[in-house]
Amino acid sequence: YFAPLRNLAPGADHRAHKGLNNRIEGSHRPTRKREKIMGRFKSQRQAQRFLAAHDQINAIFKPRRYRLTANSYRHARADAFSLWDDYAREMTA
C-alpha cells in the first residue's frame, strides 16, 4: 500500500522484503551465516551436532548485555576469554 504510505508519511523509509520484519528469521541469522560458511549442513544430525556445540560456546562469549552493567559485561567477557585460553592450552598440552 505505497500510495497511502506516501500520503501519511512522505519521508518514511519503507522496505518491503519478505524477511525484513520476520523476527524469527532475524534471530536465526547468526546460525544461517555460520551454516553458509560451512557449506551447508549435509544432514540433520550434522546440524544438530554443530548447533549443540555452537550454542554453548555462543552463551560463553556473548553474555546477555541487556541484563548486565557495562562493568559486569567486561568482566564476563574477560572471564570467557581466559577460560577459552585455559582450554586451548589444555588441548595442546
PDB file of C-alpha atoms in Angstrom:
ATOM      1  CA  TYR A   1       0.000   0.000   0.000  1.00  0.00           C
ATOM      2  CA  PHE A   2       2.508   2.541  -1.203  1.00  0.00           C
ATOM      3  CA  ALA A   3       0.068   5.362  -2.089  1.00  0.00           C
ATOM      4  CA  PRO A   4      -1.442   5.737   1.422  1.00  0.00           C
ATOM      5  CA  LEU A   5       2.008   5.392   2.942  1.00  0.00           C
ATOM      6  CA  ARG A   6       3.328   8.215   0.768  1.00  0.00           C
ATOM      7  CA  ASN A   7       0.430  10.418   1.858  1.00  0.00           C
ATOM      8  CA  LEU A   8       0.644   9.618   5.573  1.00  0.00           C
ATOM      9  CA  ALA A   9       4.424   9.539   5.952  1.00  0.00           C
ATOM     10  CA  PRO A  10       6.177  11.055   2.925  1.00  0.00           C
ATOM     11  CA  GLY A  11       9.660  10.792   4.449  1.00  0.00           C
ATOM     12  CA  ALA A  12       9.289   7.238   5.753  1.00  0.00           C
ATOM     13  CA  ASP A  13      11.680   4.564   4.596  1.00  0.00           C
ATOM     14  CA  HIS A  14       9.532   1.619   3.562  1.00  0.00           C
ATOM     15  CA  ARG A  15      11.369  -1.545   2.620  1.00  0.00           C
ATOM     16  CA  ALA A  16       9.233  -4.441   1.511  1.00  0.00           C
ATOM     17  CA  HIS A  17      11.240  -7.630   1.624  1.00  0.00           C
ATOM     18  CA  LYS A  18       9.740 -10.878   2.848  1.00  0.00           C
ATOM     19  CA  GLY A  19      12.245 -11.386   5.682  1.00  0.00           C
ATOM     20  CA  LEU A  20      12.835  -7.873   6.981  1.00  0.00           C
ATOM     21  CA  ASN A  21      10.074  -7.878   9.567  1.00  0.00           C
ATOM     22  CA  ASN A  22      10.224 -11.565  10.398  1.00  0.00           C
ATOM     23  CA  ARG A  23      11.651 -11.718  13.926  1.00  0.00           C
ATOM     24  CA  ILE A  24      12.114 -15.481  13.847  1.00  0.00           C
ATOM     25  CA  GLU A  25      14.307 -15.384  10.743  1.00  0.00           C
ATOM     26  CA  GLY A  26      16.243 -12.467  12.234  1.00  0.00           C
ATOM     27  CA  SER A  27      17.024 -14.500  15.346  1.00  0.00           C
ATOM     28  CA  HIS A  28      18.398 -17.312  13.164  1.00  0.00           C
ATOM     29  CA  ARG A  29      20.720 -15.002  11.235  1.00  0.00           C
ATOM     30  CA  PRO A  30      23.972 -15.983  13.073  1.00  0.00           C
ATOM     31  CA  THR A  31      23.183 -19.664  12.568  1.00  0.00           C
ATOM     32  CA  ARG A  32      22.386 -19.150   8.890  1.00  0.00           C
ATOM     33  CA  LYS A  33      25.618 -17.201   8.391  1.00  0.00           C
ATOM     34  CA  ARG A  34      27.659 -19.955  10.036  1.00  0.00           C
ATOM     35  CA  GLU A  35      25.840 -22.598   8.009  1.00  0.00           C
ATOM     36  CA  LYS A  36      26.698 -20.794   4.784  1.00  0.00           C
ATOM     37  CA  ILE A  37      30.387 -20.620   5.722  1.00  0.00           C
ATOM     38  CA  MET A  38      30.408 -24.359   6.442  1.00  0.00           C
ATOM     39  CA  GLY A  39      28.966 -25.107   3.012  1.00  0.00           C
ATOM     40  CA  ARG A  40      25.527 -26.145   4.236  1.00  0.00           C
ATOM     41  CA  PHE A  41      24.726 -28.987   6.565  1.00  0.00           C
ATOM     42  CA  LYS A  42      24.749 -32.412   4.951  1.00  0.00           C
ATOM     43  CA  SER A  43      22.251 -33.973   7.354  1.00  0.00           C
ATOM     44  CA  GLN A  44      20.042 -33.186  10.332  1.00  0.00           C
ATOM     45  CA  ARG A  45      22.500 -34.956  12.580  1.00  0.00           C
ATOM     46  CA  GLN A  46      25.375 -32.745  11.464  1.00  0.00           C
ATOM     47  CA  ALA A  47      23.236 -29.651  12.010  1.00  0.00           C
ATOM     48  CA  GLN A  48      22.247 -30.791  15.494  1.00  0.00           C
ATOM     49  CA  ARG A  49      25.872 -31.562  16.464  1.00  0.00           C
ATOM     50  CA  PHE A  50      27.004 -28.155  15.276  1.00  0.00           C
ATOM     51  CA  LEU A  51      24.162 -26.273  16.948  1.00  0.00           C
ATOM     52  CA  ALA A  52      24.656 -28.046  20.273  1.00  0.00           C
ATOM     53  CA  ALA A  53      28.308 -27.021  20.438  1.00  0.00           C
ATOM     54  CA  HIS A  54      27.727 -23.585  18.919  1.00  0.00           C
ATOM     55  CA  ASP A  55      25.044 -22.746  21.479  1.00  0.00           C
ATOM     56  CA  GLN A  56      27.321 -23.492  24.426  1.00  0.00           C
ATOM     57  CA  ILE A  57      30.223 -21.503  23.003  1.00  0.00           C
ATOM     58  CA  ASN A  58      27.948 -18.644  21.997  1.00  0.00           C
ATOM     59  CA  ALA A  59      26.495 -18.469  25.527  1.00  0.00           C
ATOM     60  CA  ILE A  60      30.003 -18.100  26.967  1.00  0.00           C
ATOM     61  CA  PHE A  61      31.245 -15.410  24.590  1.00  0.00           C
ATOM     62  CA  LYS A  62      28.036 -13.418  24.182  1.00  0.00           C
ATOM     63  CA  PRO A  63      26.510 -12.824  27.597  1.00  0.00           C
ATOM     64  CA  ARG A  64      23.125 -11.109  27.597  1.00  0.00           C
ATOM     65  CA  ARG A  65      24.256  -7.486  27.522  1.00  0.00           C
ATOM     66  CA  TYR A  66      20.860  -6.065  28.440  1.00  0.00           C
ATOM     67  CA  ARG A  67      20.975  -7.883  31.791  1.00  0.00           C
ATOM     68  CA  LEU A  68      24.424  -6.635  32.809  1.00  0.00           C
ATOM     69  CA  THR A  69      26.063  -3.360  33.646  1.00  0.00           C
ATOM     70  CA  ALA A  70      28.943  -2.306  31.417  1.00  0.00           C
ATOM     71  CA  ASN A  71      31.480  -3.253  34.084  1.00  0.00           C
ATOM     72  CA  SER A  72      29.913  -6.688  34.642  1.00  0.00           C
ATOM     73  CA  TYR A  73      29.820  -7.268  30.893  1.00  0.00           C
ATOM     74  CA  ARG A  74      33.545  -6.512  30.563  1.00  0.00           C
ATOM     75  CA  HIS A  75      34.330  -8.911  33.402  1.00  0.00           C
ATOM     76  CA  ALA A  76      32.163 -11.639  31.878  1.00  0.00           C
ATOM     77  CA  ARG A  77      33.927 -11.269  28.526  1.00  0.00           C
ATOM     78  CA  ALA A  78      37.366 -11.277  30.157  1.00  0.00           C
ATOM     79  CA  ASP A  79      36.445 -14.422  32.126  1.00  0.00           C
ATOM     80  CA  ALA A  80      35.210 -16.120  28.954  1.00  0.00           C
ATOM     81  CA  PHE A  81      38.428 -15.419  27.072  1.00  0.00           C
ATOM     82  CA  SER A  82      40.634 -16.549  29.957  1.00  0.00           C
ATOM     83  CA  LEU A  83      38.565 -19.743  30.204  1.00  0.00           C
ATOM     84  CA  TRP A  84      38.984 -20.306  26.468  1.00  0.00           C
ATOM     85  CA  ASP A  85      42.754 -19.746  26.734  1.00  0.00           C
ATOM     86  CA  ASP A  86      42.928 -22.349  29.518  1.00  0.00           C
ATOM     87  CA  TYR A  87      41.010 -24.872  27.404  1.00  0.00           C
ATOM     88  CA  ALA A  88      43.202 -24.216  24.380  1.00  0.00           C
ATOM     89  CA  ARG A  89      46.354 -24.643  26.462  1.00  0.00           C
ATOM     90  CA  GLU A  90      44.994 -27.926  27.854  1.00  0.00           C
ATOM     91  CA  MET A  91      44.199 -29.261  24.407  1.00  0.00           C
ATOM     92  CA  THR A  92      47.676 -28.527  23.034  1.00  0.00           C
ATOM     93  CA  ALA A  93      49.499 -29.958  26.041  1.00  0.00           C
TER      94      ALA A  93
END
